[in-house]
Amino acid sequence: FPMPALLVAVKTGEDRANILTVAWGGVVGGSPPMLALEIGSAHYSTPHIEREGNFTVNIPRSGQAVRADYCGLVSGRQDPNKPETCGWTMVPSDKISSPMIAECPLSFECRVVRKVEAGKGSFYLVEVLETHVDEDVLIDGKTIDALALDPLIFTPDGYYHKLGEQVGKGWDAGKVLNS
């Protein structure tokens, strides 16, 4: 199934961070808001996530595919300056030690709640402590407009995509079958 391309940023040292691209992740709870992400144990970021107990999840736009792909293609061991290489601006979070990516229109500050071993990695269940949204993607200042957000989407065939046209409104389109 199509999945959002997620940029996970974690503090790796004083004024340093690494960015890892993850496709296996999504929303798993609303109150409190929670996400789950699968991250391989061999990734450069994994011991830093374990040490910090937090990371940010940043949603890139479709036009940022080259930079997002690089962050998943190249390990932080090979390029410890991935944010600089990609032209990402790392900005401090409000509630956690790991920074956010300023160029992403949507970012979540996340605290690790639980880790579940799975295959060659782990699922990290995280609580979203703070959400940061660019105003230009909001409708009426409070609802995210998915088309304005323009999230980068990854499909299992190995390609990136962008969202297409709307085909119906949730909790409304099916009402025609109630008549």
Short mmCIF file of N, CA and C in Angstrom, two decimals:
data_model
loop_
_atom_site.label_atom_id
_atom_site.label_comp_id
_atom_site.label_asym_id
_atom_site.label_seq_id
_atom_site.Cartn_x
_atom_site.Cartn_y
_atom_site.Cartn_z
N PHE A 1 0.83 -1.19 0.00
CA PHE A 1 0.00 0.00 0.00
C PHE A 1 0.87 1.25 0.00
N PRO A 2 0.39 2.34 -0.51
CA PRO A 2 1.13 3.61 -0.43
C PRO A 2 1.31 4.02 1.03
N MET A 3 2.48 4.58 1.30
CA MET A 3 2.82 5.00 2.65
C MET A 3 3.45 6.38 2.60
N PRO A 4 3.30 7.17 3.65
CA PRO A 4 4.00 8.45 3.65
C PRO A 4 5.50 8.22 3.82
N ALA A 5 6.30 9.02 3.13
CA ALA A 5 7.74 9.01 3.38
C ALA A 5 7.97 9.90 4.60
N LEU A 6 8.53 9.33 5.64
CA LEU A 6 8.72 10.04 6.90
C LEU A 6 10.20 10.29 7.12
N LEU A 7 10.55 11.49 7.48
CA LEU A 7 11.94 11.81 7.81
C LEU A 7 12.07 11.85 9.33
N VAL A 8 12.81 10.90 9.87
CA VAL A 8 13.03 10.80 11.30
C VAL A 8 14.34 11.49 11.63
N ALA A 9 14.29 12.49 12.48
CA ALA A 9 15.49 13.22 12.89
C ALA A 9 15.75 12.95 14.36
N VAL A 10 17.01 12.63 14.66
CA VAL A 10 17.40 12.33 16.04
C VAL A 10 18.72 13.03 16.35
N LYS A 11 18.82 13.49 17.56
CA LYS A 11 20.06 14.13 18.04
C LYS A 11 21.16 13.06 18.10
N THR A 12 22.32 13.37 17.49
CA THR A 12 23.44 12.44 17.52
C THR A 12 24.63 12.97 18.29
N GLY A 13 24.58 14.20 18.71
CA GLY A 13 25.66 14.82 19.46
C GLY A 13 25.32 16.28 19.70
N GLU A 14 26.22 16.98 20.33
CA GLU A 14 25.99 18.40 20.58
C GLU A 14 25.89 19.14 19.25
N ASP A 15 24.74 19.75 18.99
CA ASP A 15 24.47 20.48 17.74
C ASP A 15 24.60 19.60 16.50
N ARG A 16 24.31 18.30 16.64
CA ARG A 16 24.38 17.38 15.50
C ARG A 16 23.13 16.51 15.49
N ALA A 17 22.73 16.13 14.29
CA ALA A 17 21.56 15.26 14.14
C ALA A 17 21.72 14.41 12.89
N ASN A 18 21.02 13.30 12.86
CA ASN A 18 20.94 12.47 11.66
C ASN A 18 19.49 12.40 11.23
N ILE A 19 19.30 12.20 9.93
CA ILE A 19 17.96 12.06 9.37
C ILE A 19 17.89 10.72 8.67
N LEU A 20 16.84 9.96 8.96
CA LEU A 20 16.60 8.65 8.39
C LEU A 20 15.23 8.66 7.72
N THR A 21 15.15 8.18 6.49
CA THR A 21 13.87 8.08 5.80
C THR A 21 13.21 6.75 6.15
N VAL A 22 11.96 6.81 6.57
CA VAL A 22 11.20 5.63 6.96
C VAL A 22 9.87 5.63 6.22
N ALA A 23 9.48 4.49 5.68
CA ALA A 23 8.16 4.40 5.03
C ALA A 23 7.18 3.58 5.87
N TRP A 24 7.71 2.70 6.70
CA TRP A 24 6.83 1.86 7.51
C TRP A 24 6.45 2.57 8.79
N GLY A 25 5.41 3.39 8.72
CA GLY A 25 4.96 4.10 9.90
C GLY A 25 3.62 4.76 9.67
N GLY A 26 2.98 5.12 10.76
CA GLY A 26 1.70 5.81 10.63
C GLY A 26 1.05 6.07 11.97
N VAL A 27 -0.11 6.70 11.92
CA VAL A 27 -0.89 7.04 13.10
C VAL A 27 -1.54 5.78 13.65
N VAL A 28 -1.42 5.57 14.96
CA VAL A 28 -2.04 4.40 15.58
C VAL A 28 -2.92 4.77 16.76
N GLY A 29 -3.03 6.04 17.09
CA GLY A 29 -3.88 6.46 18.20
C GLY A 29 -4.15 7.94 18.15
N GLY A 30 -5.27 8.33 18.73
CA GLY A 30 -5.66 9.74 18.70
C GLY A 30 -5.66 10.44 20.04
N SER A 31 -5.88 9.69 21.13
CA SER A 31 -5.94 10.33 22.43
C SER A 31 -5.30 9.41 23.47
N PRO A 32 -4.01 9.56 23.74
CA PRO A 32 -3.12 10.59 23.21
C PRO A 32 -2.71 10.27 21.78
N PRO A 33 -2.29 11.29 21.02
CA PRO A 33 -1.85 11.02 19.65
C PRO A 33 -0.59 10.16 19.65
N MET A 34 -0.64 9.07 18.86
CA MET A 34 0.49 8.14 18.83
C MET A 34 0.79 7.71 17.41
N LEU A 35 2.07 7.45 17.16
CA LEU A 35 2.54 6.92 15.89
C LEU A 35 3.29 5.63 16.18
N ALA A 36 3.42 4.79 15.15
CA ALA A 36 4.28 3.61 15.22
C ALA A 36 5.16 3.61 13.98
N LEU A 37 6.45 3.36 14.17
CA LEU A 37 7.39 3.32 13.06
C LEU A 37 8.28 2.10 13.20
N GLU A 38 8.58 1.44 12.08
CA GLU A 38 9.52 0.33 12.09
C GLU A 38 10.87 0.87 11.67
N ILE A 39 11.88 0.63 12.51
CA ILE A 39 13.24 1.10 12.24
C ILE A 39 14.19 -0.06 12.46
N GLY A 40 15.01 -0.34 11.47
CA GLY A 40 15.97 -1.44 11.55
C GLY A 40 17.01 -1.22 12.63
N SER A 41 17.41 -2.31 13.28
CA SER A 41 18.38 -2.21 14.37
C SER A 41 19.78 -1.84 13.88
N ALA A 42 20.09 -2.08 12.61
CA ALA A 42 21.43 -1.79 12.07
C ALA A 42 21.59 -0.34 11.64
N HIS A 43 20.51 0.44 11.64
CA HIS A 43 20.62 1.84 11.19
C HIS A 43 21.49 2.66 12.13
N TYR A 44 22.20 3.60 11.57
CA TYR A 44 23.05 4.51 12.33
C TYR A 44 22.25 5.25 13.41
N SER A 45 21.00 5.60 13.10
CA SER A 45 20.17 6.38 14.03
C SER A 45 19.69 5.58 15.24
N THR A 46 19.62 4.26 15.13
CA THR A 46 18.98 3.45 16.17
C THR A 46 19.60 3.63 17.56
N PRO A 47 20.93 3.54 17.73
CA PRO A 47 21.44 3.74 19.10
C PRO A 47 21.21 5.16 19.63
N HIS A 48 21.13 6.12 18.73
CA HIS A 48 20.86 7.49 19.16
C HIS A 48 19.40 7.63 19.62
N ILE A 49 18.49 6.95 18.92
CA ILE A 49 17.08 6.93 19.35
C ILE A 49 16.98 6.28 20.73
N GLU A 50 17.71 5.17 20.92
CA GLU A 50 17.69 4.48 22.21
C GLU A 50 18.21 5.39 23.32
N ARG A 51 19.28 6.12 23.04
CA ARG A 51 19.88 7.00 24.06
C ARG A 51 18.98 8.19 24.37
N GLU A 52 18.46 8.85 23.32
CA GLU A 52 17.66 10.07 23.52
C GLU A 52 16.24 9.76 24.00
N GLY A 53 15.69 8.63 23.55
CA GLY A 53 14.32 8.29 23.90
C GLY A 53 13.30 9.15 23.17
N ASN A 54 13.74 9.80 22.10
CA ASN A 54 12.84 10.66 21.33
C ASN A 54 13.39 10.89 19.93
N PHE A 55 12.54 11.40 19.07
CA PHE A 55 12.92 11.83 17.72
C PHE A 55 11.79 12.66 17.15
N THR A 56 12.05 13.32 16.05
CA THR A 56 10.97 14.03 15.36
C THR A 56 10.62 13.27 14.10
N VAL A 57 9.36 13.35 13.73
CA VAL A 57 8.88 12.79 12.46
C VAL A 57 8.48 14.00 11.63
N ASN A 58 9.12 14.13 10.47
CA ASN A 58 8.93 15.28 9.60
C ASN A 58 8.36 14.81 8.27
N ILE A 59 7.32 15.48 7.79
CA ILE A 59 6.66 15.09 6.54
C ILE A 59 7.17 15.98 5.42
N PRO A 60 7.95 15.40 4.48
CA PRO A 60 8.44 16.21 3.35
C PRO A 60 7.37 16.36 2.27
N ARG A 61 7.50 17.41 1.48
CA ARG A 61 6.63 17.62 0.33
C ARG A 61 7.10 16.75 -0.83
N SER A 62 6.24 16.52 -1.81
CA SER A 62 6.61 15.68 -2.95
C SER A 62 7.80 16.24 -3.71
N GLY A 63 7.96 17.55 -3.73
CA GLY A 63 9.08 18.17 -4.43
C GLY A 63 10.42 17.99 -3.72
N GLN A 64 10.39 17.37 -2.54
CA GLN A 64 11.62 17.15 -1.78
C GLN A 64 12.07 15.69 -1.86
N ALA A 65 11.62 14.98 -2.90
CA ALA A 65 11.91 13.55 -3.04
C ALA A 65 13.40 13.25 -3.10
N VAL A 66 14.18 14.05 -3.81
CA VAL A 66 15.62 13.77 -3.94
C VAL A 66 16.30 13.82 -2.58
N ARG A 67 16.01 14.86 -1.81
CA ARG A 67 16.63 15.00 -0.49
C ARG A 67 16.14 13.92 0.48
N ALA A 68 14.85 13.60 0.43
CA ALA A 68 14.31 12.57 1.31
C ALA A 68 14.91 11.21 0.96
N ASP A 69 15.04 10.92 -0.32
CA ASP A 69 15.60 9.64 -0.75
C ASP A 69 17.05 9.51 -0.29
N TYR A 70 17.81 10.58 -0.41
CA TYR A 70 19.21 10.57 0.02
C TYR A 70 19.32 10.18 1.50
N CYS A 71 18.41 10.70 2.31
CA CYS A 71 18.46 10.42 3.75
C CYS A 71 18.17 8.96 4.07
N GLY A 72 17.53 8.24 3.15
CA GLY A 72 17.30 6.81 3.33
C GLY A 72 18.34 5.97 2.61
N LEU A 73 18.95 6.53 1.62
CA LEU A 73 19.93 5.83 0.79
C LEU A 73 21.32 5.82 1.42
N VAL A 74 21.69 6.90 2.08
CA VAL A 74 23.03 7.06 2.63
C VAL A 74 22.98 7.04 4.16
N SER A 75 23.80 6.19 4.75
CA SER A 75 23.86 6.08 6.20
C SER A 75 24.56 7.29 6.81
N GLY A 76 24.19 7.58 8.04
CA GLY A 76 24.88 8.62 8.80
C GLY A 76 26.33 8.26 9.07
N ARG A 77 26.67 6.97 8.98
CA ARG A 77 28.07 6.55 9.11
C ARG A 77 28.88 7.06 7.92
N GLN A 78 28.26 7.03 6.73
CA GLN A 78 28.93 7.49 5.51
C GLN A 78 28.93 9.01 5.40
N ASP A 79 27.84 9.62 5.81
CA ASP A 79 27.70 11.08 5.72
C ASP A 79 27.14 11.61 7.04
N PRO A 80 28.02 11.94 7.98
CA PRO A 80 27.54 12.44 9.27
C PRO A 80 26.96 13.85 9.17
N ASN A 81 27.01 14.45 8.00
CA ASN A 81 26.46 15.79 7.78
C ASN A 81 25.28 15.76 6.81
N LYS A 82 24.48 14.70 6.88
CA LYS A 82 23.34 14.58 5.95
C LYS A 82 22.44 15.81 5.92
N PRO A 83 22.11 16.42 7.06
CA PRO A 83 21.27 17.62 6.98
C PRO A 83 21.89 18.70 6.10
N GLU A 84 23.17 18.93 6.26
CA GLU A 84 23.87 19.95 5.47
C GLU A 84 23.94 19.53 4.00
N THR A 85 24.29 18.27 3.74
CA THR A 85 24.39 17.77 2.37
C THR A 85 23.08 18.00 1.62
N CYS A 86 21.97 17.78 2.30
CA CYS A 86 20.65 17.89 1.68
C CYS A 86 20.07 19.30 1.72
N GLY A 87 20.72 20.19 2.42
CA GLY A 87 20.19 21.54 2.54
C GLY A 87 19.03 21.66 3.51
N TRP A 88 18.94 20.70 4.46
CA TRP A 88 17.90 20.78 5.49
C TRP A 88 18.38 21.70 6.60
N THR A 89 17.48 22.49 7.14
CA THR A 89 17.78 23.35 8.29
C THR A 89 17.21 22.68 9.53
N MET A 90 18.08 22.35 10.46
CA MET A 90 17.64 21.72 11.70
C MET A 90 17.31 22.81 12.72
N VAL A 91 16.11 22.73 13.29
CA VAL A 91 15.67 23.72 14.28
C VAL A 91 15.30 23.00 15.58
N PRO A 92 15.50 23.67 16.71
CA PRO A 92 15.20 23.03 18.00
C PRO A 92 13.72 22.71 18.15
N SER A 93 13.47 21.61 18.81
CA SER A 93 12.11 21.25 19.20
C SER A 93 11.76 21.98 20.48
N ASP A 94 10.48 22.02 20.80
CA ASP A 94 10.03 22.67 22.03
C ASP A 94 10.13 21.76 23.25
N LYS A 95 9.87 20.44 23.05
CA LYS A 95 9.72 19.55 24.20
C LYS A 95 10.70 18.39 24.27
N ILE A 96 11.51 18.19 23.23
CA ILE A 96 12.44 17.06 23.21
C ILE A 96 13.82 17.53 22.75
N SER A 97 14.81 16.64 22.88
CA SER A 97 16.19 17.00 22.52
C SER A 97 16.48 16.91 21.03
N SER A 98 15.72 16.12 20.29
CA SER A 98 15.97 15.96 18.85
C SER A 98 15.35 17.12 18.07
N PRO A 99 16.05 17.57 17.02
CA PRO A 99 15.56 18.73 16.25
C PRO A 99 14.56 18.35 15.17
N MET A 100 13.92 19.39 14.62
CA MET A 100 12.99 19.24 13.50
C MET A 100 13.65 19.76 12.24
N ILE A 101 13.02 19.45 11.10
CA ILE A 101 13.49 19.93 9.80
C ILE A 101 12.60 21.11 9.40
N ALA A 102 13.19 22.29 9.33
CA ALA A 102 12.42 23.52 9.07
C ALA A 102 11.70 23.49 7.73
N GLU A 103 12.26 22.85 6.73
CA GLU A 103 11.68 22.85 5.38
C GLU A 103 10.48 21.91 5.23
N CYS A 104 10.19 21.11 6.23
CA CYS A 104 9.04 20.21 6.17
C CYS A 104 7.81 20.93 6.72
N PRO A 105 6.67 20.85 6.01
CA PRO A 105 5.48 21.59 6.43
C PRO A 105 4.76 21.01 7.65
N LEU A 106 5.12 19.78 8.04
CA LEU A 106 4.48 19.15 9.18
C LEU A 106 5.53 18.34 9.94
N SER A 107 5.63 18.60 11.24
CA SER A 107 6.60 17.89 12.07
C SER A 107 5.97 17.53 13.40
N PHE A 108 6.37 16.37 13.91
CA PHE A 108 5.87 15.88 15.20
C PHE A 108 7.05 15.66 16.14
N GLU A 109 6.95 16.17 17.35
CA GLU A 109 7.93 15.87 18.40
C GLU A 109 7.43 14.61 19.10
N CYS A 110 8.25 13.56 19.10
CA CYS A 110 7.80 12.26 19.60
C CYS A 110 8.68 11.72 20.72
N ARG A 111 8.02 11.14 21.70
CA ARG A 111 8.70 10.48 22.82
C ARG A 111 8.43 8.98 22.70
N VAL A 112 9.50 8.18 22.76
CA VAL A 112 9.34 6.73 22.67
C VAL A 112 8.62 6.22 23.92
N VAL A 113 7.54 5.48 23.68
CA VAL A 113 6.75 4.91 24.77
C VAL A 113 7.06 3.43 24.92
N ARG A 114 7.21 2.73 23.78
CA ARG A 114 7.46 1.30 23.81
C ARG A 114 8.20 0.89 22.56
N LYS A 115 8.99 -0.14 22.70
CA LYS A 115 9.75 -0.72 21.59
C LYS A 115 9.38 -2.19 21.50
N VAL A 116 8.99 -2.65 20.32
CA VAL A 116 8.62 -4.04 20.12
C VAL A 116 9.55 -4.62 19.06
N GLU A 117 10.33 -5.64 19.44
CA GLU A 117 11.24 -6.28 18.49
C GLU A 117 10.43 -6.95 17.39
N ALA A 118 10.90 -6.78 16.14
CA ALA A 118 10.20 -7.37 15.00
C ALA A 118 11.19 -7.57 13.86
N GLY A 119 11.45 -8.80 13.49
CA GLY A 119 12.35 -9.07 12.38
C GLY A 119 13.74 -8.51 12.60
N LYS A 120 14.22 -7.71 11.64
CA LYS A 120 15.56 -7.12 11.72
C LYS A 120 15.55 -5.74 12.37
N GLY A 121 14.46 -5.40 13.03
CA GLY A 121 14.36 -4.10 13.65
C GLY A 121 13.35 -4.10 14.76
N SER A 122 12.79 -2.94 14.99
CA SER A 122 11.79 -2.78 16.05
C SER A 122 10.72 -1.80 15.61
N PHE A 123 9.54 -2.00 16.17
CA PHE A 123 8.48 -1.01 16.04
C PHE A 123 8.61 -0.10 17.25
N TYR A 124 8.68 1.19 16.97
CA TYR A 124 8.72 2.18 18.03
C TYR A 124 7.34 2.80 18.13
N LEU A 125 6.71 2.63 19.26
CA LEU A 125 5.44 3.26 19.56
C LEU A 125 5.78 4.57 20.25
N VAL A 126 5.35 5.67 19.66
CA VAL A 126 5.73 6.99 20.20
C VAL A 126 4.50 7.85 20.44
N GLU A 127 4.60 8.67 21.46
CA GLU A 127 3.56 9.65 21.75
C GLU A 127 3.96 10.97 21.11
N VAL A 128 3.04 11.58 20.41
CA VAL A 128 3.29 12.89 19.83
C VAL A 128 3.08 13.93 20.92
N LEU A 129 4.16 14.61 21.29
CA LEU A 129 4.09 15.61 22.36
C LEU A 129 3.75 16.99 21.83
N GLU A 130 4.13 17.26 20.58
CA GLU A 130 3.89 18.58 19.98
C GLU A 130 3.83 18.41 18.47
N THR A 131 2.92 19.16 17.84
CA THR A 131 2.77 19.15 16.39
C THR A 131 3.05 20.54 15.87
N HIS A 132 3.83 20.61 14.79
CA HIS A 132 4.17 21.89 14.16
C HIS A 132 3.70 21.83 12.71
N VAL A 133 2.87 22.80 12.31
CA VAL A 133 2.29 22.82 10.97
C VAL A 133 2.49 24.20 10.36
N ASP A 134 2.96 24.24 9.11
CA ASP A 134 3.06 25.52 8.41
C ASP A 134 1.65 26.04 8.14
N GLU A 135 1.44 27.32 8.38
CA GLU A 135 0.12 27.92 8.21
C GLU A 135 -0.41 27.80 6.78
N ASP A 136 0.48 27.75 5.79
CA ASP A 136 0.03 27.69 4.40
C ASP A 136 -0.62 26.37 4.02
N VAL A 137 -0.60 25.37 4.90
CA VAL A 137 -1.27 24.10 4.61
C VAL A 137 -2.54 23.92 5.44
N LEU A 138 -2.93 24.96 6.15
CA LEU A 138 -4.13 24.88 6.99
C LEU A 138 -5.34 25.54 6.34
N ILE A 139 -6.49 24.93 6.56
CA ILE A 139 -7.77 25.50 6.16
C ILE A 139 -8.36 26.13 7.42
N ASP A 140 -8.76 27.36 7.35
CA ASP A 140 -9.34 28.06 8.50
C ASP A 140 -8.42 28.04 9.72
N GLY A 141 -7.12 27.91 9.50
CA GLY A 141 -6.16 27.96 10.59
C GLY A 141 -6.12 26.75 11.50
N LYS A 142 -6.89 25.66 11.16
CA LYS A 142 -6.89 24.53 12.09
C LYS A 142 -6.92 23.15 11.45
N THR A 143 -7.35 23.02 10.20
CA THR A 143 -7.46 21.72 9.55
C THR A 143 -6.43 21.62 8.43
N ILE A 144 -5.68 20.52 8.41
CA ILE A 144 -4.66 20.33 7.37
C ILE A 144 -5.33 20.02 6.04
N ASP A 145 -4.95 20.76 5.02
CA ASP A 145 -5.38 20.52 3.64
C ASP A 145 -4.34 19.59 3.02
N ALA A 146 -4.71 18.33 2.80
CA ALA A 146 -3.77 17.32 2.31
C ALA A 146 -3.13 17.71 0.98
N LEU A 147 -3.89 18.33 0.09
CA LEU A 147 -3.32 18.72 -1.19
C LEU A 147 -2.32 19.86 -1.04
N ALA A 148 -2.58 20.79 -0.13
CA ALA A 148 -1.63 21.87 0.13
C ALA A 148 -0.39 21.33 0.85
N LEU A 149 -0.58 20.35 1.72
CA LEU A 149 0.55 19.70 2.40
C LEU A 149 1.46 19.03 1.38
N ASP A 150 0.86 18.40 0.36
CA ASP A 150 1.60 17.78 -0.74
C ASP A 150 2.64 16.79 -0.22
N PRO A 151 2.21 15.80 0.61
CA PRO A 151 3.18 14.88 1.20
C PRO A 151 3.80 13.94 0.17
N LEU A 152 5.05 13.61 0.40
CA LEU A 152 5.75 12.64 -0.43
C LEU A 152 5.24 11.26 -0.05
N ILE A 153 4.82 10.49 -1.05
CA ILE A 153 4.26 9.16 -0.83
C ILE A 153 5.20 8.12 -1.44
N PHE A 154 5.42 7.01 -0.72
CA PHE A 154 6.27 5.92 -1.20
C PHE A 154 5.39 4.70 -1.43
N THR A 155 5.62 4.01 -2.53
CA THR A 155 4.87 2.78 -2.81
C THR A 155 5.82 1.59 -2.81
N PRO A 156 5.31 0.39 -2.47
CA PRO A 156 6.17 -0.78 -2.37
C PRO A 156 6.90 -1.17 -3.67
N ASP A 157 6.50 -0.60 -4.80
CA ASP A 157 7.23 -0.88 -6.03
C ASP A 157 8.49 -0.03 -6.14
N GLY A 158 8.76 0.78 -5.10
CA GLY A 158 9.99 1.54 -5.03
C GLY A 158 9.93 2.92 -5.66
N TYR A 159 8.74 3.48 -5.84
CA TYR A 159 8.59 4.80 -6.44
C TYR A 159 7.97 5.78 -5.48
N TYR A 160 8.29 7.05 -5.70
CA TYR A 160 7.67 8.14 -4.96
C TYR A 160 6.54 8.72 -5.78
N HIS A 161 5.51 9.19 -5.09
CA HIS A 161 4.34 9.77 -5.74
C HIS A 161 3.88 10.99 -4.97
N LYS A 162 2.90 11.68 -5.53
CA LYS A 162 2.22 12.75 -4.81
C LYS A 162 0.74 12.41 -4.81
N LEU A 163 -0.02 13.06 -3.93
CA LEU A 163 -1.46 12.81 -3.86
C LEU A 163 -2.15 13.27 -5.13
N GLY A 164 -3.25 12.61 -5.45
CA GLY A 164 -4.04 12.99 -6.61
C GLY A 164 -5.34 13.66 -6.19
N GLU A 165 -6.30 13.59 -7.08
CA GLU A 165 -7.57 14.28 -6.84
C GLU A 165 -8.39 13.59 -5.75
N GLN A 166 -9.27 14.35 -5.13
CA GLN A 166 -10.19 13.81 -4.14
C GLN A 166 -11.27 13.00 -4.86
N VAL A 167 -11.69 11.89 -4.23
CA VAL A 167 -12.73 11.06 -4.84
C VAL A 167 -13.98 10.95 -3.97
N GLY A 168 -13.94 11.50 -2.78
CA GLY A 168 -15.11 11.47 -1.90
C GLY A 168 -14.73 11.96 -0.52
N LYS A 169 -15.73 12.35 0.26
CA LYS A 169 -15.50 12.84 1.61
C LYS A 169 -15.80 11.72 2.60
N GLY A 170 -14.86 11.51 3.53
CA GLY A 170 -15.04 10.48 4.56
C GLY A 170 -16.25 10.76 5.44
N TRP A 171 -16.88 9.71 5.87
CA TRP A 171 -18.08 9.77 6.70
C TRP A 171 -19.23 10.50 6.01
N ASP A 172 -19.16 10.54 4.66
CA ASP A 172 -20.20 11.21 3.90
C ASP A 172 -20.49 10.48 2.59
N ALA A 173 -19.45 10.06 1.86
CA ALA A 173 -19.64 9.45 0.55
C ALA A 173 -20.55 8.22 0.59
N GLY A 174 -20.46 7.44 1.64
CA GLY A 174 -21.25 6.21 1.75
C GLY A 174 -22.71 6.42 2.11
N LYS A 175 -23.07 7.65 2.47
CA LYS A 175 -24.46 7.93 2.85
C LYS A 175 -25.43 7.64 1.72
N VAL A 176 -24.98 7.67 0.46
CA VAL A 176 -25.88 7.41 -0.66
C VAL A 176 -26.43 5.99 -0.60
N LEU A 177 -25.76 5.09 0.09
CA LEU A 177 -26.25 3.71 0.22
C LEU A 177 -27.26 3.55 1.34
N ASN A 178 -27.46 4.59 2.14
CA ASN A 178 -28.43 4.56 3.23
C ASN A 178 -29.85 4.94 2.78
N SER A 179 -30.02 5.39 1.56
CA SER A 179 -31.33 5.88 1.15
C SER A 179 -32.32 4.79 0.88
#
